[in-house]
Coordinates of C-alpha atoms in Angstrom, one line a residue:
X270 CA -38.4 -5.9 -23.4
X271 CA -35.3 -5.0 -20.9
X272 CA -32.0 -6.1 -22.3
X273 CA -30.8 -9.0 -20.1
X274 CA -27.1 -8.0 -20.6
X275 CA -27.7 -4.6 -19.3
X276 CA -29.6 -5.9 -16.3
X277 CA -26.7 -8.3 -15.5
X278 CA -24.2 -5.4 -15.7
X279 CA -26.2 -3.3 -13.2
X280 CA -26.6 -6.5 -10.9
X281 CA -22.7 -6.9 -11.0
X282 CA -22.0 -3.3 -10.5
X283 CA -24.6 -2.9 -7.6
X284 CA -22.3 -4.0 -5.0
X285 CA -19.5 -1.4 -5.9
X286 CA -22.1 1.3 -6.5
X287 CA -23.7 0.6 -3.0
X288 CA -20.2 0.8 -1.3
X289 CA -19.5 4.2 -3.1
X290 CA -23.0 5.5 -1.9
X291 CA -22.7 4.2 1.7
X292 CA -19.1 5.0 2.3
X293 CA -18.3 8.2 0.1
X294 CA -21.4 10.0 -1.0
X295 CA -23.6 9.7 2.2
X296 CA -20.8 10.7 4.7
X297 CA -19.8 13.7 2.4
X298 CA -23.6 14.7 2.2
X299 CA -23.8 14.3 6.1
X300 CA -20.7 16.6 6.4
X301 CA -22.2 19.1 4.1
X302 CA -25.4 19.3 6.3
X303 CA -23.3 19.8 9.3
X304 CA -21.7 22.8 7.8
X305 CA -25.2 24.5 7.9
X306 CA -26.0 23.6 11.5
X307 CA -25.7 25.9 14.5
X308 CA -23.3 25.4 17.4
X309 CA -24.0 26.8 20.7
X310 CA -21.5 28.3 23.0
X311 CA -21.3 25.0 25.0
X312 CA -20.2 23.1 21.9
X313 CA -23.5 21.5 21.3
X314 CA -24.6 21.1 17.6
X315 CA -28.2 22.2 17.0
X316 CA -29.7 21.0 13.8
X317 CA -30.9 24.6 12.9
X318 CA -30.0 26.1 9.5
X319 CA -27.5 28.8 9.6
X320 CA -24.7 30.3 7.4
X321 CA -22.6 31.1 10.5
X322 CA -19.8 28.8 9.7
X323 CA -19.6 29.7 6.0
X324 CA -19.6 33.4 6.8
X325 CA -16.6 32.8 9.2
X326 CA -14.7 30.9 6.6
X327 CA -15.4 33.7 3.9
X328 CA -14.8 36.8 6.3
X329 CA -11.5 35.4 7.7
X330 CA -8.6 35.6 5.1
X331 CA -6.6 33.3 7.4
X332 CA -8.4 30.2 6.1
X333 CA -7.6 31.0 2.4
X334 CA -4.2 32.0 3.3
X335 CA -3.7 28.4 4.9
X336 CA -5.4 26.8 2.0
X337 CA -2.9 28.6 -0.5
X338 CA 0.0 27.5 1.7
X339 CA -1.3 23.9 1.6
X340 CA -1.5 24.1 -2.2
X341 CA 2.0 25.5 -2.5
X342 CA 3.2 22.6 -0.2
X343 CA 1.4 20.1 -2.4
X344 CA 2.8 21.7 -5.6
X345 CA 6.4 22.0 -4.5
X346 CA 6.2 18.3 -3.0
X347 CA 4.8 17.1 -6.4
X348 CA 7.7 19.0 -8.4
X349 CA 10.4 17.6 -6.2
X350 CA 9.0 13.9 -6.5
X351 CA 8.7 14.4 -10.3
X352 CA 12.4 15.5 -10.7
X353 CA 13.8 12.8 -8.2
X354 CA 11.4 10.1 -9.3
X355 CA 11.8 10.3 -13.0
X356 CA 15.4 9.3 -13.1
X357 CA 14.7 6.5 -10.5
X358 CA 11.8 5.1 -12.6
X359 CA 13.9 5.3 -15.8
X360 CA 16.7 3.5 -14.2
X361 CA 14.4 0.7 -13.2
X362 CA 13.2 0.3 -16.8
X363 CA 16.7 -0.2 -18.0
X364 CA 17.6 -2.8 -15.4
X365 CA 17.8 -6.4 -16.3
X366 CA 14.6 -8.4 -15.4
X367 CA 16.3 -10.2 -12.6
X368 CA 17.2 -7.2 -10.7
X369 CA 14.2 -5.1 -11.4
X370 CA 11.8 -7.2 -9.3
X371 CA 14.1 -6.8 -6.2
X372 CA 14.4 -3.1 -6.7
X373 CA 10.6 -2.7 -6.8
X374 CA 10.4 -4.8 -3.8
X375 CA 13.0 -2.6 -2.1
X376 CA 11.2 0.5 -3.3
X377 CA 8.0 -0.7 -1.3
X378 CA 10.0 -1.7 1.7
X379 CA 9.6 1.4 3.8
X380 CA 5.9 1.3 3.5
X381 CA 5.8 -1.7 5.4
X382 CA 6.8 0.4 8.5
X383 CA 4.2 2.7 10.2
X384 CA 3.9 6.1 8.4
X385 CA 4.1 7.7 11.9
X386 CA 7.2 5.9 12.9
X387 CA 8.9 6.7 9.7
X388 CA 7.9 10.4 10.0
X389 CA 9.2 10.5 13.5
X390 CA 12.6 9.0 12.5
X391 CA 13.5 12.3 10.8
X392 CA 13.5 13.9 14.3
X393 CA 16.7 11.9 14.9
X394 CA 18.2 12.7 11.5
X395 CA 17.4 16.5 11.2
X396 CA 17.5 17.4 15.0
X397 CA 20.4 19.6 16.6
X398 CA 22.0 16.5 17.7
X399 CA 20.8 14.4 14.8
X400 CA 22.8 12.3 12.2
X401 CA 23.1 15.3 9.6
X402 CA 24.4 17.8 12.2
X403 CA 26.8 15.2 13.8
X404 CA 28.3 14.3 10.6
X405 CA 28.8 17.8 9.4
X406 CA 30.2 18.9 12.9
X407 CA 32.7 16.0 12.8
X408 CA 33.8 16.9 9.2
X409 CA 34.4 20.4 10.4
X410 CA 31.9 22.0 8.0
X411 CA 29.8 23.6 10.7
X412 CA 30.4 24.7 14.3
X413 CA 26.7 25.1 15.5
X414 CA 24.0 22.8 14.5
X415 CA 21.8 24.0 11.5
X416 CA 18.2 24.6 12.0
X417 CA 16.9 21.7 9.9
X418 CA 14.1 20.8 12.0
X419 CA 10.5 22.4 12.7
X420 CA 10.4 24.5 9.5
X421 CA 9.5 24.3 5.9
X422 CA 12.6 22.3 5.1
X423 CA 11.8 19.4 7.5
X424 CA 8.1 19.4 6.2
X425 CA 9.2 19.1 2.6
X426 CA 11.8 16.4 3.4
X427 CA 9.0 14.4 5.3
X428 CA 6.5 15.0 2.4
X429 CA 8.9 13.7 -0.2
X430 CA 9.9 10.7 1.8
X431 CA 6.1 9.9 2.2
X432 CA 5.1 10.3 -1.5
X433 CA 8.1 9.6 -3.6
X434 CA 7.2 6.0 -3.9
X435 CA 3.9 6.6 -5.4
X436 CA 5.5 9.0 -8.0
X437 CA 8.3 6.4 -9.0
X438 CA 5.6 3.7 -9.5
X439 CA 3.4 5.6 -11.7
X440 CA 6.2 7.0 -13.8
X441 CA 7.6 3.4 -14.0
X442 CA 4.2 2.2 -15.2
X443 CA 4.1 5.1 -17.8
X444 CA 7.6 4.1 -19.1
X445 CA 6.4 0.4 -19.5
X446 CA 4.1 1.5 -22.2
X447 CA 6.9 3.0 -24.2
X448 CA 7.8 0.8 -27.1
X449 CA 11.6 0.7 -27.2
X450 CA 11.4 0.1 -30.9
X451 CA 10.3 3.7 -31.4
X452 CA 13.4 4.8 -29.5
X453 CA 15.7 2.7 -31.6
X454 CA 14.0 4.0 -34.7
X455 CA 14.6 7.6 -33.6
X456 CA 18.2 6.8 -33.1
X457 CA 18.4 5.2 -36.4
X458 CA 17.2 8.2 -38.1
X459 CA 19.9 10.3 -36.5
X460 CA 18.6 11.4 -33.1
X461 CA 21.2 11.4 -30.3
X462 CA 20.4 9.7 -27.0
X463 CA 19.2 12.8 -25.2
X464 CA 17.3 14.0 -28.1
X465 CA 15.5 10.7 -28.6
X466 CA 14.6 10.8 -24.9
X467 CA 13.1 14.3 -25.2
X468 CA 11.1 13.6 -28.3
X469 CA 10.0 10.0 -27.8
X470 CA 10.4 8.7 -24.3
X471 CA 9.2 11.6 -22.3
X472 CA 6.2 12.4 -24.4
X473 CA 5.0 8.8 -24.4
X474 CA 5.7 8.6 -20.6
X475 CA 3.8 11.7 -19.6
X476 CA 0.5 9.8 -18.7
X477 CA 2.3 8.1 -15.9
X478 CA 4.1 11.3 -14.8
X479 CA 0.8 13.2 -14.7
X480 CA -0.9 10.3 -12.8
X481 CA 1.9 10.3 -10.3
X482 CA 1.7 14.1 -10.0
X483 CA -2.1 14.0 -9.2
X484 CA -1.6 11.3 -6.7
X485 CA 1.2 13.0 -4.9
X486 CA -0.5 16.3 -5.0
X487 CA -3.7 15.0 -3.2
X488 CA -1.7 13.0 -0.6
X489 CA 0.5 16.0 0.1
X490 CA -2.4 18.4 0.3
X491 CA -4.4 16.1 2.7
X492 CA -1.6 14.9 5.1
X493 CA -1.8 15.9 8.6
X494 CA 0.8 13.8 10.6
X495 CA 3.8 15.3 8.7
X496 CA 3.3 19.0 9.3
X497 CA 2.2 18.1 13.0
X498 CA 5.5 16.1 13.7
X499 CA 8.0 17.9 11.5
X500 CA 6.6 21.5 11.2
X501 CA 6.1 22.5 14.9
X502 CA 3.6 25.0 16.1
X503 CA 4.3 27.7 13.7
X504 CA 3.5 25.9 10.5
X505 CA -0.2 25.3 10.1
X506 CA -1.7 23.6 7.1
X507 CA -5.3 22.9 6.1
X508 CA -5.6 19.4 7.4
X509 CA -4.5 20.8 10.8
X510 CA -7.2 23.4 10.8
X511 CA -9.9 20.9 10.2
X512 CA -8.5 18.7 13.1
X513 CA -8.4 21.8 15.6
X514 CA -11.9 22.8 14.6
X515 CA -13.3 19.2 15.3
X516 CA -11.3 17.9 18.0
X517 CA -10.1 20.6 20.5
X518 CA -12.8 23.3 19.7
X519 CA -15.6 20.7 19.1
X520 CA -16.9 23.0 16.4
X521 CA -18.3 20.5 14.0
X522 CA -20.1 23.0 11.6
X523 CA -16.8 24.8 11.1
X524 CA -14.8 21.6 10.8
X525 CA -17.4 20.3 8.1
X526 CA -17.3 23.7 6.3
X527 CA -13.6 23.4 6.0
X528 CA -13.7 19.7 4.8
X529 CA -16.3 20.7 2.2
X530 CA -14.2 23.4 0.9
X531 CA -11.2 21.0 0.8
X532 CA -13.2 18.3 -1.1
X533 CA -14.5 21.0 -3.7
X534 CA -10.9 22.3 -4.2
X535 CA -9.5 18.6 -4.8
X536 CA -12.5 17.8 -7.1
X537 CA -11.5 20.7 -9.1
X538 CA -8.0 19.6 -9.3
X539 CA -9.2 16.2 -10.4
X540 CA -11.4 17.7 -13.0
X541 CA -8.6 19.7 -14.4
X542 CA -6.5 16.6 -14.6
X543 CA -9.2 14.7 -16.4
X544 CA -9.4 17.4 -19.0
X545 CA -5.6 17.4 -19.5
X546 CA -4.8 13.7 -19.4
X547 CA -8.0 11.8 -19.0
X548 CA -8.9 9.8 -16.0
X549 CA -8.1 6.6 -17.7
X550 CA -4.3 7.2 -17.3
X551 CA -4.9 6.5 -13.5
X552 CA -5.6 2.8 -14.2
X553 CA -2.7 1.0 -15.5
X554 CA -1.1 -2.2 -14.6
X555 CA 2.5 -2.7 -13.2
X556 CA 4.6 -5.9 -14.0
X557 CA 8.0 -6.7 -13.0

C-alpha cells in the first residue's frame, strides 16, 4: 500500500516540478536540439541533423578565447566584490539595530532603478567630459582627460556596481550565523581582535562569502548589457557572441551551440561549488 504522506509530498511538489520542467528543462532541451540543426545560406533553419555548428565552435579558437576572457571578467569581478563587500557587510553586523535596517534599505535602493539606466549613468561619470575627469582637471591633477571609458576598467566598474549588492547581502547573512559569544570567548582566551576575526569570524562566515561569490560569478559571466554599453566595440564577451549569432546573423544553431556550452560551463562551476561548500549554503534567511 502506498504511503499517503509520500503521495501528499509529491502532490505538493508537483507544481514546482512542473514549472522547472516547463520553463527550464524543456527550453534547454529545445536549445540543445537547435544546435544540431542545419542553417542554409538564407538563414533558414532546417531540422536536419548536422554537427556543423559544433565543428565551427571547436575549430575556431576565437570562441574559447572569448569564453576564457569572460571567465576572467567574472573571476576578477567576484574577487573585487569580495574584498569590497566583506568590510561593508561586517560594518552592517556591528551597527545598532535601529540603523541596520535603514542601511540595508539603502543598499537595495539602487536596484529600484533600471539596470540599463544605472549602467548608462557611468558614461557621464567616466567619459572624457565626465565627473571624474572634470574634478581631476579642476584640481590640477591632469591636463588631458583620462581614458576611463570603453575599456576593461569601465567594464569592471560597471560589473562591480551591478553585483556588489548581492555579495554584501550574502556575506551579511553568513555573518549573522556567527555566534558573538565565540568571538568573546576567543578574546577571553587571549586572542587579539584581528586574530579572533581570522580564527573565528572569517571561517564561520565563509559559507556566506562563497554563496555570494557563486552568485556574483554567474551574474558577471552572463551579463550582456554592461560590456555592450561600457566596453565599446573592441571588448567582446561570451553573451555578446550569443546575441550576435542569434539576432544579427540569424544563426540559431550556432547561437544554441554557444548557449549550451555556456550552460555546461556554469553547471560545472555550480557543481564545483556544491562539492566545496554544499548547495545548502545558498538558502539562508536574512533579518534586519
